[in-house]
């Protein structure tokens, strides 16, 4: 596989509703970075893969669901960097693989399905070790949570003219990306995370742990999960459609739609002082829209 990484661009978005409140808004298009290893996932993976190479590991093992952005990104990145990849997938093996898992398999990932209970316990089936010695396998936690993921995510803001923004707004799953953004943000910038899980209040501490020594401040907003992780409502899908028609930017329903929707609502509610300028992180994940019924979205 080739390395067709593009540089991400910042796209200003103009809407009357923002102008009315004297707010500037722009989107960092990480979704355009790579056709498969989309958005924040490459940033999260690269430090882990460098570590795995250093330790002369042969395979990378990680966990995820049937539509996981992390699973398909790991499979593609491993193919690119010469690792075997192993995916431990939540739930019994289906008769028909999801498009995400078919892609992962095409990149050479060995898929192992385990029950939801076993998954919760992060159980690794013994047959995984058949073709490998135990020490040859490098394990990456679910969703790439960890210090190396945060370290890699700091690069999202590097080499960008991002200094002028007063606020950086991004989706929060494990919080790994957000920790990197907080670490990399300038003193005058406020980082706001939109949690896409329901009542996942412990993520605050999980992020703090990754930021470690520094005392940098950030804020997590918990009101825009739309029912929980990977849940959606007609209102959210309508927002995605309207957002696409207004800006030309496709977004995903699991992370970026909830984040951008939250940003709009927060603008409406005067959360930001007039004169603020917001940088929204488009963290990718568009492949996950394939779990929606055909025709649900205009793109
Ligand atoms: C994985 C993912 C996130 C969440 O990243 P965390 O580091 O787990 O918080 C956000 N957006 C998209 C599109 C993702 O795929």
Coordinates of N, CA and C in Angstrom, one line a residue, residues 81-182:
X81 N 3.0 -0.3 6.9 CA 4.3 -0.4 7.7 C 4.9 -1.7 7.9
X82 N 4.3 -2.7 7.2 CA 4.9 -4.1 7.3 C 4.6 -4.9 8.6
X83 N 3.5 -4.6 9.2 CA 3.1 -5.4 10.4 C 1.9 -6.3 9.9
X84 N 1.9 -7.5 10.5 CA 0.6 -8.2 10.5 C -0.3 -7.5 11.4
X85 N -1.6 -7.7 11.2 CA -2.6 -7.1 12.1 C -3.6 -8.1 12.6
X86 N -4.0 -7.9 13.8 CA -5.0 -8.8 14.4 C -6.1 -8.0 15.0
X87 N -7.4 -8.2 14.6 CA -8.5 -7.5 15.2 C -9.3 -8.4 16.1
X88 N -9.5 -8.0 17.3 CA -10.4 -8.7 18.2 C -11.8 -7.9 18.1
X89 N -12.8 -8.6 17.6 CA -14.0 -7.9 17.2 C -15.1 -8.3 18.2
X90 N -15.9 -7.2 18.6 CA -16.9 -7.4 19.6 C -18.1 -8.1 19.0
X91 N -18.6 -9.2 19.6 CA -19.8 -9.9 19.1 C -19.5 -11.1 18.3
X92 N -20.5 -12.0 18.2 CA -20.3 -13.2 17.4 C -20.1 -12.9 15.9
X93 N -19.4 -13.8 15.2 CA -19.2 -13.6 13.8 C -20.5 -13.6 13.0
X94 N -20.7 -12.5 12.3 CA -21.9 -12.4 11.5 C -21.8 -13.2 10.2
X95 N -23.0 -13.5 9.6 CA -23.0 -14.2 8.3 C -22.3 -13.4 7.2
X96 N -22.6 -12.1 7.3 CA -22.0 -11.2 6.3 C -21.2 -10.1 7.0
X97 N -20.0 -10.0 6.6 CA -19.1 -9.0 7.3 C -19.5 -7.6 6.9
X98 N -19.4 -6.7 7.9 CA -19.7 -5.2 7.6 C -18.6 -4.8 6.6
X99 N -19.0 -3.7 5.9 CA -18.0 -3.1 4.9 C -16.7 -2.8 5.6
X100 N -16.8 -2.3 6.8 CA -15.6 -1.9 7.6 C -14.7 -3.2 7.8
X101 N -15.3 -4.3 8.2 CA -14.5 -5.5 8.5 C -14.0 -6.1 7.2
X102 N -14.8 -6.0 6.1 CA -14.3 -6.5 4.8 C -13.1 -5.7 4.4
X103 N -13.1 -4.4 4.6 CA -11.9 -3.6 4.3 C -10.7 -4.0 5.1
X104 N -11.0 -4.2 6.4 CA -9.9 -4.5 7.3 C -9.2 -5.9 6.9
X105 N -10.1 -6.8 6.5 CA -9.7 -8.1 6.0 C -8.8 -8.0 4.8
X106 N -9.3 -7.1 3.9 CA -8.6 -6.8 2.6 C -7.2 -6.3 2.9
X107 N -7.0 -5.6 4.0 CA -5.7 -5.1 4.3 C -4.9 -6.1 5.1
X108 N -5.4 -7.3 5.2 CA -4.7 -8.4 5.7 C -5.0 -8.7 7.2
X109 N -5.9 -8.0 7.8 CA -6.1 -8.1 9.2 C -6.8 -9.5 9.5
X110 N -6.2 -10.2 10.5 CA -6.8 -11.4 11.0 C -7.9 -11.1 12.0
X111 N -9.2 -11.5 11.7 CA -10.3 -11.1 12.5 C -10.7 -12.2 13.5
X112 N -10.9 -11.9 14.7 CA -11.3 -12.9 15.7 C -12.6 -12.3 16.4
X113 N -13.7 -13.0 16.3 CA -14.9 -12.5 17.0 C -15.0 -13.2 18.3
X114 N -15.4 -12.3 19.3 CA -15.6 -12.9 20.7 C -16.9 -12.3 21.2
X115 N -17.5 -13.0 22.2 CA -18.8 -12.5 22.8 C -18.6 -11.2 23.4
X116 N -19.7 -10.5 23.6 CA -19.7 -9.2 24.2 C -19.1 -9.2 25.6
X117 N -19.4 -10.3 26.3 CA -18.8 -10.4 27.7 C -17.3 -10.6 27.7
X118 N -16.9 -11.5 26.8 CA -15.4 -11.7 26.6 C -14.7 -10.4 26.2
X119 N -15.4 -9.7 25.3 CA -14.9 -8.4 24.8 C -14.7 -7.4 25.9
X120 N -15.7 -7.4 26.8 CA -15.6 -6.4 27.9 C -14.4 -6.7 28.8
X121 N -14.1 -8.0 28.9 CA -13.0 -8.4 29.7 C -11.6 -8.3 28.9
X122 N -11.7 -7.9 27.7 CA -10.6 -7.8 26.8 C -9.8 -9.1 26.7
X123 N -10.6 -10.2 26.6 CA -10.1 -11.6 26.5 C -9.5 -11.8 25.1
X124 N -8.3 -12.4 25.1 CA -7.7 -12.7 23.8 C -7.8 -14.2 23.5
X125 N -8.5 -14.7 22.5 CA -8.6 -16.1 22.3 C -7.3 -16.7 21.9
X126 N -7.0 -17.9 22.5 CA -5.7 -18.5 22.3 C -5.3 -18.8 20.9
X127 N -6.2 -19.0 20.0 CA -5.8 -19.2 18.6 C -5.1 -18.0 17.9
X128 N -5.3 -16.9 18.5 CA -4.6 -15.7 18.1 C -3.1 -16.0 18.0
X129 N -2.6 -16.7 19.0 CA -1.2 -16.9 19.2 C -0.7 -18.0 18.3
X130 N -1.5 -18.7 17.5 CA -1.1 -19.8 16.6 C 0.1 -19.4 15.8
X131 N -0.1 -18.4 14.9 CA 1.0 -18.1 14.0 C 2.1 -17.2 14.6
X132 N 1.9 -16.8 15.8 CA 2.9 -15.9 16.4 C 3.4 -16.3 17.7
X133 N 4.6 -15.9 18.1 CA 5.0 -16.0 19.5 C 4.4 -14.9 20.3
X134 N 4.1 -15.1 21.5 CA 3.5 -14.1 22.3 C 4.2 -12.7 22.2
X135 N 5.5 -12.8 22.3 CA 6.3 -11.5 22.4 C 6.3 -10.8 21.1
X136 N 5.9 -11.5 20.0 CA 5.9 -10.8 18.7 C 4.7 -9.9 18.5
X137 N 3.8 -10.0 19.4 CA 2.5 -9.2 19.2 C 2.5 -7.9 20.0
X138 N 2.3 -6.8 19.4 CA 2.2 -5.5 20.1 C 0.7 -5.2 20.2
X139 N 0.3 -4.9 21.4 CA -1.1 -4.7 21.7 C -1.4 -3.2 21.8
X140 N -2.4 -2.7 21.1 CA -2.9 -1.4 21.3 C -4.3 -1.4 21.9
X141 N -4.5 -0.7 22.9 CA -5.8 -0.7 23.6 C -7.0 -0.3 22.7
X142 N -8.2 -0.5 23.2 CA -9.4 -0.2 22.4 C -9.4 1.3 22.1
X143 N -9.6 1.6 20.8 CA -9.7 3.0 20.5 C -8.4 3.7 20.5
X144 N -7.3 3.0 20.8 CA -5.9 3.6 20.8 C -5.7 4.5 22.0
X145 N -6.5 4.3 23.0 CA -6.3 5.1 24.3 C -4.9 4.9 24.8
X146 N -4.2 6.0 25.2 CA -2.9 5.9 25.8 C -2.0 7.1 25.6
X147 N -0.9 7.1 26.3 CA 0.0 8.3 26.2 C 0.6 8.5 24.8
X148 N 0.9 7.3 24.2 CA 1.5 7.5 22.9 C 0.5 8.0 21.8
X149 N -0.7 7.6 22.0 CA -1.8 8.2 21.1 C -1.9 9.7 21.3
X150 N -1.8 10.1 22.6 CA -2.0 11.5 22.9 C -0.8 12.3 22.3
X151 N 0.4 11.7 22.5 CA 1.6 12.3 22.0 C 1.5 12.5 20.5
X152 N 1.1 11.5 19.7 CA 0.9 11.6 18.3 C -0.1 12.7 17.9
X153 N -1.1 12.8 18.7 CA -2.2 13.7 18.4 C -1.8 15.2 18.6
X154 N -0.7 15.4 19.3 CA -0.2 16.8 19.4 C 0.2 17.3 18.0
X155 N 0.6 16.4 17.1 CA 1.0 16.9 15.8 C -0.2 17.4 15.0
X156 N -1.4 17.2 15.4 CA -2.6 17.7 14.7 C -2.4 19.2 14.5
X157 N -2.0 19.8 15.6 CA -1.9 21.3 15.6 C -0.6 21.8 15.1
X158 N 0.4 20.9 15.0 CA 1.7 21.4 14.5 C 1.6 21.7 13.0
X159 N 2.5 22.6 12.6 CA 2.6 22.9 11.2 C 1.3 23.5 10.6
X160 N 0.5 24.1 11.5 CA -0.8 24.7 11.1 C -0.7 26.2 11.6
X161 N -1.4 27.0 10.8 CA -1.5 28.4 11.4 C -2.8 28.4 12.3
X162 N -2.7 27.8 13.5 CA -3.8 27.6 14.3 C -3.8 28.6 15.5
X163 N -2.8 29.4 15.6 CA -2.6 30.3 16.7 C -3.7 31.3 16.9
X164 N -4.3 31.7 15.8 CA -5.3 32.8 15.8 C -6.7 32.4 16.4
X165 N -6.9 31.1 16.6 CA -8.1 30.6 17.1 C -8.2 30.7 18.6
X166 N -9.3 31.1 19.1 CA -9.5 31.2 20.6 C -9.9 29.9 21.2
X167 N -10.6 29.1 20.4 CA -11.2 27.8 20.9 C -10.9 26.7 19.9
X168 N -10.6 25.5 20.4 CA -10.4 24.3 19.6 C -11.5 23.3 20.1
X169 N -12.3 22.8 19.1 CA -13.4 22.0 19.5 C -13.3 20.6 18.8
X170 N -13.4 19.5 19.6 CA -13.2 18.2 19.0 C -14.1 17.2 19.7
X171 N -14.3 16.1 19.0 CA -15.1 15.0 19.5 C -14.2 14.2 20.5
X172 N -14.9 13.7 21.5 CA -14.2 12.9 22.5 C -14.8 11.5 22.6
X173 N -14.0 10.5 22.3 CA -14.4 9.1 22.5 C -13.6 8.6 23.7
X174 N -12.4 8.1 23.5 CA -11.5 7.8 24.6 C -10.9 9.0 25.2
X175 N -10.9 10.1 24.5 CA -10.2 11.4 24.9 C -8.8 11.5 24.6
X176 N -8.2 10.5 23.9 CA -6.8 10.5 23.6 C -6.4 11.7 22.7
X177 N -7.2 11.9 21.6 CA -7.0 13.0 20.7 C -7.1 14.3 21.5
X178 N -8.1 14.4 22.3 CA -8.3 15.7 23.0 C -7.1 16.0 23.9
X179 N -6.6 15.0 24.6 CA -5.4 15.1 25.5 C -4.2 15.7 24.6
X180 N -4.0 15.2 23.4 CA -3.0 15.7 22.6 C -3.2 17.2 22.2
X181 N -4.5 17.5 21.9 CA -4.8 18.9 21.5 C -4.6 19.8 22.7
X182 N -4.9 19.4 23.9 CA -4.7 20.2 25.0 C -3.2 20.5 25.3

